[in-house]
GROMACS .gro file of C-alpha atoms in nm:
model
  407
    1UNK     CA    1  25.154  -0.762 -18.526
    2UNK     CA    2  25.176  -0.707 -18.901
    3UNK     CA    3  25.179  -0.411 -19.137
    4UNK     CA    4  25.190  -0.351 -19.509
    5UNK     CA    5  25.335  -0.056 -19.696
    6UNK     CA    6  25.203   0.033 -20.042
    7UNK     CA    7  25.418   0.277 -20.236
    8UNK     CA    8  25.345   0.483 -20.547
    9UNK     CA    9  25.560   0.743 -20.714
   10UNK     CA   10  25.390   1.013 -20.509
   11UNK     CA   11  25.214   0.834 -20.224
   12UNK     CA   12  25.262   0.549 -19.980
   13UNK     CA   13  25.017   0.353 -19.767
   14UNK     CA   14  25.116   0.150 -19.461
   15UNK     CA   15  24.882  -0.107 -19.309
   16UNK     CA   16  24.960  -0.189 -18.946
   17UNK     CA   17  24.818  -0.330 -18.625
   18UNK     CA   18  25.062  -0.231 -18.350
   19UNK     CA   19  25.308   0.048 -18.301
   20UNK     CA   20  25.603  -0.192 -18.265
   21UNK     CA   21  25.617  -0.303 -18.628
   22UNK     CA   22  25.564   0.048 -18.763
   23UNK     CA   23  25.848   0.175 -18.544
   24UNK     CA   24  26.091  -0.052 -18.731
   25UNK     CA   25  26.021   0.116 -19.064
   26UNK     CA   26  25.901   0.457 -18.942
   27UNK     CA   27  26.249   0.609 -18.971
   28UNK     CA   28  26.266   0.462 -19.322
   29UNK     CA   29  25.932   0.622 -19.402
   30UNK     CA   30  26.082   0.953 -19.293
   31UNK     CA   31  26.379   0.891 -19.517
   32UNK     CA   32  26.142   0.854 -19.811
   33UNK     CA   33  26.071   1.227 -19.790
   34UNK     CA   34  26.419   1.286 -19.929
   35UNK     CA   35  26.278   1.138 -20.248
   36UNK     CA   36  25.962   1.354 -20.237
   37UNK     CA   37  25.738   1.062 -20.150
   38UNK     CA   38  25.460   1.108 -19.898
   39UNK     CA   39  25.311   0.829 -19.687
   40UNK     CA   40  24.969   0.719 -19.568
   41UNK     CA   41  24.896   0.465 -19.296
   42UNK     CA   42  24.615   0.222 -19.223
   43UNK     CA   43  24.624   0.163 -18.850
   44UNK     CA   44  24.423   0.085 -18.541
   45UNK     CA   45  24.257   0.405 -18.413
   46UNK     CA   46  24.430   0.383 -18.073
   47UNK     CA   47  24.768   0.463 -18.230
   48UNK     CA   48  24.660   0.763 -18.439
   49UNK     CA   49  24.815   1.024 -18.208
   50UNK     CA   50  25.149   0.843 -18.207
   51UNK     CA   51  25.167   0.795 -18.584
   52UNK     CA   52  25.040   1.123 -18.729
   53UNK     CA   53  25.344   1.324 -18.605
   54UNK     CA   54  25.561   1.120 -18.846
   55UNK     CA   55  25.385   1.300 -19.131
   56UNK     CA   56  25.178   1.014 -19.264
   57UNK     CA   57  24.806   1.024 -19.333
   58UNK     CA   58  24.627   0.786 -19.095
   59UNK     CA   59  24.341   0.563 -19.206
   60UNK     CA   60  24.198   0.326 -18.945
   61UNK     CA   61  24.045  -0.022 -18.938
   62UNK     CA   62  23.844  -0.218 -18.686
   63UNK     CA   63  24.111  -0.377 -18.466
   64UNK     CA   64  23.848  -0.547 -18.252
   65UNK     CA   65  23.708  -0.739 -18.547
   66UNK     CA   66  24.061  -0.814 -18.665
   67UNK     CA   67  24.158  -0.975 -18.334
   68UNK     CA   68  23.828  -1.159 -18.310
   69UNK     CA   69  23.885  -1.311 -18.653
   70UNK     CA   70  24.248  -1.397 -18.580
   71UNK     CA   71  24.167  -1.575 -18.253
   72UNK     CA   72  23.848  -1.748 -18.369
   73UNK     CA   73  24.009  -2.078 -18.463
   74UNK     CA   74  24.188  -2.148 -18.135
   75UNK     CA   75  24.545  -2.156 -18.009
   76UNK     CA   76  24.701  -2.447 -18.198
   77UNK     CA   77  24.973  -2.372 -18.458
   78UNK     CA   78  24.743  -2.451 -18.749
   79UNK     CA   79  24.465  -2.243 -18.596
   80UNK     CA   80  24.698  -1.945 -18.571
   81UNK     CA   81  24.792  -1.974 -18.940
   82UNK     CA   82  24.424  -2.006 -19.024
   83UNK     CA   83  24.356  -1.701 -18.808
   84UNK     CA   84  24.571  -1.489 -19.039
   85UNK     CA   85  24.356  -1.599 -19.332
   86UNK     CA   86  24.039  -1.522 -19.134
   87UNK     CA   87  24.147  -1.158 -19.118
   88UNK     CA   88  24.126  -1.131 -19.497
   89UNK     CA   89  23.759  -1.033 -19.487
   90UNK     CA   90  23.841  -0.759 -19.235
   91UNK     CA   91  24.146  -0.612 -19.406
   92UNK     CA   92  24.116  -0.667 -19.782
   93UNK     CA   93  23.777  -0.496 -19.846
   94UNK     CA   94  23.882  -0.207 -19.621
   95UNK     CA   95  24.212  -0.155 -19.803
   96UNK     CA   96  24.053  -0.179 -20.146
   97UNK     CA   97  23.780   0.068 -20.053
   98UNK     CA   98  24.012   0.323 -19.895
   99UNK     CA   99  24.272   0.307 -20.174
  100UNK     CA  100  24.020   0.319 -20.458
  101UNK     CA  101  24.155   0.533 -20.740
  102UNK     CA  102  24.514   0.527 -20.612
  103UNK     CA  103  24.799   0.391 -20.825
  104UNK     CA  104  25.080   0.202 -20.657
  105UNK     CA  105  25.416   0.074 -20.775
  106UNK     CA  106  25.491  -0.180 -20.502
  107UNK     CA  107  25.385  -0.303 -20.160
  108UNK     CA  108  25.589  -0.345 -19.843
  109UNK     CA  109  25.420  -0.577 -19.594
  110UNK     CA  110  25.516  -0.723 -19.261
  111UNK     CA  111  25.625  -1.086 -19.264
  112UNK     CA  112  25.331  -1.179 -19.039
  113UNK     CA  113  25.072  -0.964 -19.213
  114UNK     CA  114  24.850  -1.248 -19.335
  115UNK     CA  115  24.701  -1.033 -19.610
  116UNK     CA  116  25.029  -0.890 -19.739
  117UNK     CA  117  25.101  -1.150 -20.003
  118UNK     CA  118  24.731  -1.163 -20.091
  119UNK     CA  119  24.707  -0.787 -20.145
  120UNK     CA  120  25.018  -0.796 -20.363
  121UNK     CA  121  24.839  -1.046 -20.587
  122UNK     CA  122  24.506  -0.860 -20.587
  123UNK     CA  123  24.671  -0.527 -20.671
  124UNK     CA  124  24.923  -0.694 -20.905
  125UNK     CA  125  25.217  -0.529 -20.728
  126UNK     CA  126  25.578  -0.632 -20.667
  127UNK     CA  127  25.620  -0.708 -20.297
  128UNK     CA  128  25.882  -0.645 -20.030
  129UNK     CA  129  25.867  -0.842 -19.705
  130UNK     CA  130  25.952  -0.648 -19.387
  131UNK     CA  131  26.062  -0.894 -19.117
  132UNK     CA  132  26.052  -0.753 -18.764
  133UNK     CA  133  26.169  -1.070 -18.589
  134UNK     CA  134  26.399  -1.350 -18.702
  135UNK     CA  135  26.357  -1.453 -19.064
  136UNK     CA  136  26.219  -1.803 -19.120
  137UNK     CA  137  26.276  -2.027 -19.422
  138UNK     CA  138  26.024  -2.288 -19.524
  139UNK     CA  139  26.211  -2.590 -19.386
  140UNK     CA  140  26.241  -2.419 -19.047
  141UNK     CA  141  25.876  -2.319 -19.051
  142UNK     CA  142  25.763  -2.673 -19.132
  143UNK     CA  143  25.978  -2.813 -18.850
  144UNK     CA  144  25.842  -2.553 -18.609
  145UNK     CA  145  25.482  -2.638 -18.702
  146UNK     CA  146  25.549  -3.008 -18.644
  147UNK     CA  147  25.718  -2.943 -18.311
  148UNK     CA  148  25.451  -2.708 -18.176
  149UNK     CA  149  25.168  -2.932 -18.296
  150UNK     CA  150  25.289  -3.207 -18.065
  151UNK     CA  151  25.162  -3.004 -17.772
  152UNK     CA  152  24.802  -3.041 -17.896
  153UNK     CA  153  24.579  -3.350 -17.933
  154UNK     CA  154  24.580  -3.514 -18.277
  155UNK     CA  155  24.210  -3.443 -18.332
  156UNK     CA  156  24.263  -3.071 -18.258
  157UNK     CA  157  24.546  -3.052 -18.512
  158UNK     CA  158  24.350  -3.245 -18.773
  159UNK     CA  159  24.044  -3.023 -18.735
  160UNK     CA  160  24.256  -2.706 -18.751
  161UNK     CA  161  24.431  -2.828 -19.068
  162UNK     CA  162  24.095  -2.905 -19.229
  163UNK     CA  163  23.968  -2.559 -19.135
  164UNK     CA  164  24.287  -2.406 -19.280
  165UNK     CA  165  24.236  -2.586 -19.612
  166UNK     CA  166  23.875  -2.466 -19.621
  167UNK     CA  167  23.986  -2.110 -19.551
  168UNK     CA  168  24.240  -2.136 -19.833
  169UNK     CA  169  23.968  -2.249 -20.074
  170UNK     CA  170  23.736  -1.970 -19.964
  171UNK     CA  171  23.999  -1.695 -19.992
  172UNK     CA  172  24.123  -1.818 -20.331
  173UNK     CA  173  23.770  -1.825 -20.471
  174UNK     CA  174  23.660  -1.492 -20.324
  175UNK     CA  175  23.968  -1.284 -20.407
  176UNK     CA  176  24.112  -1.471 -20.708
  177UNK     CA  177  24.447  -1.531 -20.539
  178UNK     CA  178  24.679  -1.831 -20.501
  179UNK     CA  179  24.778  -1.973 -20.161
  180UNK     CA  180  25.022  -2.264 -20.190
  181UNK     CA  181  25.125  -2.329 -19.830
  182UNK     CA  182  25.087  -2.237 -19.464
  183UNK     CA  183  25.439  -2.092 -19.487
  184UNK     CA  184  25.319  -1.838 -19.745
  185UNK     CA  185  25.036  -1.729 -19.515
  186UNK     CA  186  25.247  -1.706 -19.200
  187UNK     CA  187  25.576  -1.568 -19.338
  188UNK     CA  188  25.472  -1.390 -19.661
  189UNK     CA  189  25.791  -1.461 -19.862
  190UNK     CA  190  25.874  -1.204 -20.129
  191UNK     CA  191  26.151  -1.132 -20.384
  192UNK     CA  192  26.310  -0.896 -20.128
  193UNK     CA  193  26.302  -0.936 -19.749
  194UNK     CA  194  26.426  -0.664 -19.516
  195UNK     CA  195  26.526  -0.817 -19.181
  196UNK     CA  196  26.582  -0.589 -18.879
  197UNK     CA  197  26.869  -0.780 -18.725
  198UNK     CA  198  27.218  -0.883 -18.832
  199UNK     CA  199  27.337  -1.212 -18.976
  200UNK     CA  200  27.539  -1.248 -18.655
  201UNK     CA  201  27.225  -1.260 -18.439
  202UNK     CA  202  26.995  -1.431 -18.692
  203UNK     CA  203  26.985  -1.811 -18.635
  204UNK     CA  204  27.161  -1.982 -18.928
  205UNK     CA  205  27.225  -1.636 -19.070
  206UNK     CA  206  27.470  -1.754 -19.334
  207UNK     CA  207  27.211  -1.990 -19.486
  208UNK     CA  208  27.001  -1.704 -19.626
  209UNK     CA  209  27.051  -1.595 -19.987
  210UNK     CA  210  27.092  -1.241 -20.120
  211UNK     CA  211  26.717  -1.177 -20.136
  212UNK     CA  212  26.736  -1.134 -19.757
  213UNK     CA  213  26.888  -0.803 -19.650
  214UNK     CA  214  26.992  -0.794 -19.283
  215UNK     CA  215  26.990  -0.424 -19.199
  216UNK     CA  216  27.001  -0.438 -18.819
  217UNK     CA  217  26.757  -0.272 -18.578
  218UNK     CA  218  26.641   0.086 -18.620
  219UNK     CA  219  26.758   0.256 -18.301
  220UNK     CA  220  26.618   0.609 -18.285
  221UNK     CA  221  26.606   0.806 -17.956
  222UNK     CA  222  26.260   0.922 -17.852
  223UNK     CA  223  26.178   1.264 -17.710
  224UNK     CA  224  25.945   1.146 -17.432
  225UNK     CA  225  26.134   1.310 -17.145
  226UNK     CA  226  26.480   1.260 -17.000
  227UNK     CA  227  26.587   1.059 -16.697
  228UNK     CA  228  26.783   1.216 -16.410
  229UNK     CA  229  27.090   1.001 -16.346
  230UNK     CA  230  27.261   1.250 -16.116
  231UNK     CA  231  27.189   1.040 -15.806
  232UNK     CA  232  27.209   0.697 -15.972
  233UNK     CA  233  27.504   0.463 -15.917
  234UNK     CA  234  27.549   0.348 -16.275
  235UNK     CA  235  27.853   0.134 -16.191
  236UNK     CA  236  27.619  -0.140 -16.062
  237UNK     CA  237  27.302  -0.059 -16.256
  238UNK     CA  238  27.046  -0.329 -16.338
  239UNK     CA  239  26.752  -0.247 -16.563
  240UNK     CA  240  26.435  -0.458 -16.550
  241UNK     CA  241  26.144  -0.432 -16.794
  242UNK     CA  242  25.887  -0.675 -16.932
  243UNK     CA  243  25.805  -0.454 -17.230
  244UNK     CA  244  25.496  -0.257 -17.321
  245UNK     CA  245  25.237  -0.531 -17.382
  246UNK     CA  246  25.234  -0.809 -17.120
  247UNK     CA  247  25.380  -0.623 -16.824
  248UNK     CA  248  25.124  -0.656 -16.544
  249UNK     CA  249  25.336  -0.885 -16.328
  250UNK     CA  250  25.315  -0.766 -15.969
  251UNK     CA  251  25.438  -1.097 -15.827
  252UNK     CA  252  25.747  -1.090 -16.049
  253UNK     CA  253  25.824  -0.732 -15.956
  254UNK     CA  254  25.804  -0.824 -15.586
  255UNK     CA  255  26.036  -1.118 -15.656
  256UNK     CA  256  26.284  -0.867 -15.803
  257UNK     CA  257  26.260  -0.668 -15.480
  258UNK     CA  258  26.345  -0.980 -15.281
  259UNK     CA  259  26.632  -1.068 -15.515
  260UNK     CA  260  26.813  -0.732 -15.512
  261UNK     CA  261  26.705  -0.542 -15.198
  262UNK     CA  262  26.995  -0.439 -14.975
  263UNK     CA  263  27.256  -0.534 -15.235
  264UNK     CA  264  27.520  -0.318 -15.402
  265UNK     CA  265  27.304  -0.292 -15.714
  266UNK     CA  266  27.091   0.003 -15.817
  267UNK     CA  267  26.783  -0.129 -15.995
  268UNK     CA  268  26.563   0.068 -16.236
  269UNK     CA  269  26.233  -0.116 -16.272
  270UNK     CA  270  25.989  -0.012 -16.546
  271UNK     CA  271  25.645  -0.158 -16.471
  272UNK     CA  272  25.439  -0.018 -16.760
  273UNK     CA  273  25.143   0.215 -16.772
  274UNK     CA  274  24.889  -0.043 -16.652
  275UNK     CA  275  25.056  -0.133 -16.322
  276UNK     CA  276  24.974   0.074 -16.017
  277UNK     CA  277  25.302   0.129 -15.833
  278UNK     CA  278  25.114   0.143 -15.502
  279UNK     CA  279  25.021  -0.224 -15.553
  280UNK     CA  280  25.387  -0.318 -15.512
  281UNK     CA  281  25.399  -0.225 -15.145
  282UNK     CA  282  25.724  -0.114 -14.985
  283UNK     CA  283  25.991  -0.039 -15.243
  284UNK     CA  284  26.354  -0.111 -15.144
  285UNK     CA  285  26.579   0.194 -15.112
  286UNK     CA  286  26.805   0.081 -15.398
  287UNK     CA  287  26.515   0.055 -15.645
  288UNK     CA  288  26.383   0.324 -15.879
  289UNK     CA  289  26.035   0.220 -15.995
  290UNK     CA  290  25.856   0.405 -16.274
  291UNK     CA  291  25.564   0.339 -16.506
  292UNK     CA  292  25.784   0.457 -16.793
  293UNK     CA  293  26.154   0.525 -16.839
  294UNK     CA  294  26.342   0.631 -17.156
  295UNK     CA  295  26.477   0.285 -17.233
  296UNK     CA  296  26.760   0.387 -17.463
  297UNK     CA  297  26.901   0.631 -17.207
  298UNK     CA  298  26.891   0.366 -16.935
  299UNK     CA  299  27.044   0.094 -17.153
  300UNK     CA  300  27.341   0.315 -17.238
  301UNK     CA  301  27.431   0.304 -16.868
  302UNK     CA  302  27.301  -0.036 -16.753
  303UNK     CA  303  27.534  -0.326 -16.675
  304UNK     CA  304  27.256  -0.589 -16.698
  305UNK     CA  305  26.915  -0.598 -16.865
  306UNK     CA  306  26.649  -0.835 -16.731
  307UNK     CA  307  26.391  -0.855 -17.011
  308UNK     CA  308  26.096  -1.049 -17.151
  309UNK     CA  309  26.290  -1.103 -17.472
  310UNK     CA  310  26.083  -0.902 -17.716
  311UNK     CA  311  26.282  -0.847 -18.035
  312UNK     CA  312  26.275  -0.469 -17.991
  313UNK     CA  313  26.398  -0.472 -17.631
  314UNK     CA  314  26.656  -0.745 -17.690
  315UNK     CA  315  26.798  -0.565 -17.993
  316UNK     CA  316  26.824  -0.237 -17.803
  317UNK     CA  317  27.007  -0.405 -17.518
  318UNK     CA  318  27.253  -0.577 -17.749
  319UNK     CA  319  27.298  -0.261 -17.955
  320UNK     CA  320  27.450  -0.102 -17.645
  321UNK     CA  321  27.641  -0.416 -17.545
  322UNK     CA  322  27.430  -0.492 -17.237
  323UNK     CA  323  27.429  -0.855 -17.113
  324UNK     CA  324  27.084  -1.008 -17.087
  325UNK     CA  325  26.874  -1.229 -16.864
  326UNK     CA  326  26.570  -1.325 -17.070
  327UNK     CA  327  26.242  -1.445 -16.919
  328UNK     CA  328  26.017  -1.501 -17.222
  329UNK     CA  329  25.642  -1.449 -17.195
  330UNK     CA  330  25.486  -1.522 -17.535
  331UNK     CA  331  25.505  -1.486 -17.915
  332UNK     CA  332  25.861  -1.509 -18.054
  333UNK     CA  333  26.021  -1.439 -17.715
  334UNK     CA  334  26.116  -1.804 -17.639
  335UNK     CA  335  26.300  -1.817 -17.973
  336UNK     CA  336  26.480  -1.491 -17.895
  337UNK     CA  337  26.569  -1.616 -17.546
  338UNK     CA  338  26.716  -1.938 -17.683
  339UNK     CA  339  26.922  -1.744 -17.937
  340UNK     CA  340  27.060  -1.511 -17.669
  341UNK     CA  341  27.172  -1.812 -17.465
  342UNK     CA  342  27.299  -1.998 -17.773
  343UNK     CA  343  27.541  -1.723 -17.876
  344UNK     CA  344  27.650  -1.649 -17.518
  345UNK     CA  345  27.497  -1.300 -17.488
  346UNK     CA  346  27.318  -1.386 -17.165
  347UNK     CA  347  27.102  -1.656 -17.011
  348UNK     CA  348  26.749  -1.783 -17.056
  349UNK     CA  349  26.538  -1.832 -16.741
  350UNK     CA  350  26.186  -1.968 -16.702
  351UNK     CA  351  25.968  -1.746 -16.486
  352UNK     CA  352  25.767  -2.041 -16.357
  353UNK     CA  353  25.917  -2.164 -16.032
  354UNK     CA  354  26.181  -1.891 -16.030
  355UNK     CA  355  26.296  -1.783 -15.683
  356UNK     CA  356  26.460  -1.462 -15.568
  357UNK     CA  357  26.777  -1.660 -15.502
  358UNK     CA  358  26.773  -1.801 -15.855
  359UNK     CA  359  26.740  -1.457 -16.008
  360UNK     CA  360  27.010  -1.300 -15.792
  361UNK     CA  361  27.252  -1.587 -15.860
  362UNK     CA  362  27.188  -1.562 -16.234
  363UNK     CA  363  27.245  -1.186 -16.230
  364UNK     CA  364  27.575  -1.219 -16.043
  365UNK     CA  365  27.688  -1.494 -16.278
  366UNK     CA  366  27.618  -1.284 -16.588
  367UNK     CA  367  27.772  -0.969 -16.442
  368UNK     CA  368  28.097  -1.151 -16.360
  369UNK     CA  369  28.133  -1.321 -16.698
  370UNK     CA  370  28.357  -1.115 -16.927
  371UNK     CA  371  28.289  -1.350 -17.219
  372UNK     CA  372  27.919  -1.255 -17.214
  373UNK     CA  373  28.004  -0.884 -17.230
  374UNK     CA  374  28.240  -0.953 -17.520
  375UNK     CA  375  27.968  -1.131 -17.721
  376UNK     CA  376  27.719  -0.851 -17.651
  377UNK     CA  377  27.963  -0.590 -17.782
  378UNK     CA  378  28.028  -0.802 -18.091
  379UNK     CA  379  27.656  -0.831 -18.165
  380UNK     CA  380  27.613  -0.457 -18.107
  381UNK     CA  381  27.892  -0.390 -18.354
  382UNK     CA  382  27.722  -0.617 -18.608
  383UNK     CA  383  27.397  -0.421 -18.567
  384UNK     CA  384  27.568  -0.088 -18.632
  385UNK     CA  385  27.762  -0.227 -18.929
  386UNK     CA  386  27.439  -0.360 -19.085
  387UNK     CA  387  27.327  -0.007 -19.170
  388UNK     CA  388  26.992   0.039 -18.996
  389UNK     CA  389  26.700   0.218 -19.155
  390UNK     CA  390  26.924   0.408 -19.400
  391UNK     CA  391  27.034   0.072 -19.543
  392UNK     CA  392  26.669  -0.042 -19.552
  393UNK     CA  393  26.579   0.259 -19.766
  394UNK     CA  394  26.877   0.196 -19.994
  395UNK     CA  395  26.775  -0.167 -20.047
  396UNK     CA  396  26.412  -0.074 -20.114
  397UNK     CA  397  26.510   0.182 -20.374
  398UNK     CA  398  26.765  -0.050 -20.531
  399UNK     CA  399  26.486  -0.307 -20.569
  400UNK     CA  400  26.264  -0.036 -20.715
  401UNK     CA  401  26.531   0.048 -20.972
  402UNK     CA  402  26.574  -0.320 -21.059
  403UNK     CA  403  26.207  -0.321 -21.158
  404UNK     CA  404  26.266  -0.030 -21.394
  405UNK     CA  405  26.119   0.238 -21.164
  406UNK     CA  406  26.355   0.531 -21.180
  407UNK     CA  407  26.148   0.818 -21.040
   0.00000   0.00000   0.00000
């Protein structure tokens, strides 16, 4: 979910909905302290304890009302774009009230923060777009909308488009802003876009102009406990995780048991905080099952990563050169899965109809394929060469200087 980052000479304000997006720029926010800039954050209350240790001031918003507004129009592509506009009445008054009296120089907003471009106009600020997935240009967005709309009845699409146009009219009149396209609402284009991947991994990476800065993922080890590998056979280590959001998948975890029990592989299975391990029944002797594992530590030793294809998890796996089997669940994960398969960094499987034999055969095929490992190492190298959050800070401050801001 989206965030925005408002920066003044002496203060910054980040607007965010989930911890994932903030984690991309959080190291950059820390780097700002080198320049004597402090940060403030507008966030959902549930993440306060995880954000405050970074040193930012936390201001909260009603995430329940935000989600209700976003989902109100339905599930069609046009309804989802309209949903971002529906959040304007939740976010904009709250931001304006809580930043009253502050002076800002520019705003950094997430690419899917529907109010980012609007707030830049309202506050009359230069904008920077922070893109936490693949960057999308307008022609690609329009094609994607057309393709996805085919999965919905014509009358549903027509009604959603009419509702979108009405929302545009309402927002323009109420907040004195200009909205020219669905692409602007969904992708929030700006004069500078920071993209947290490399041109090597970005689809059609060479087609993007110099306003897009591909800085690679921000890989920063966490201090949430260490993992004891002293009794783990890391020569045949498979790591399985469906991420931190949609991970209640007991049937899939049992399928993994059936696929790899009594094999030469050691399997570390992370099932998330919401899954009761007791629900899984008997656990094979070659499995280590935990609600949480330090993912970066495990990935530095794993020989295969079976993942849902979230951009964070996929990037971490590739950063350490780990071949992937991707079983996408939602959001941008199908796009990530297709890209992984397209460049030869792993394979894309559909979870529906998947058998234990299918999964085991796919794992053995990936593990034996030296060309897949080679591609993964190449992509990892491209991530490290891109510069990470230090490069992001450099690009942001270079943009700041180009606007005549020298302090």
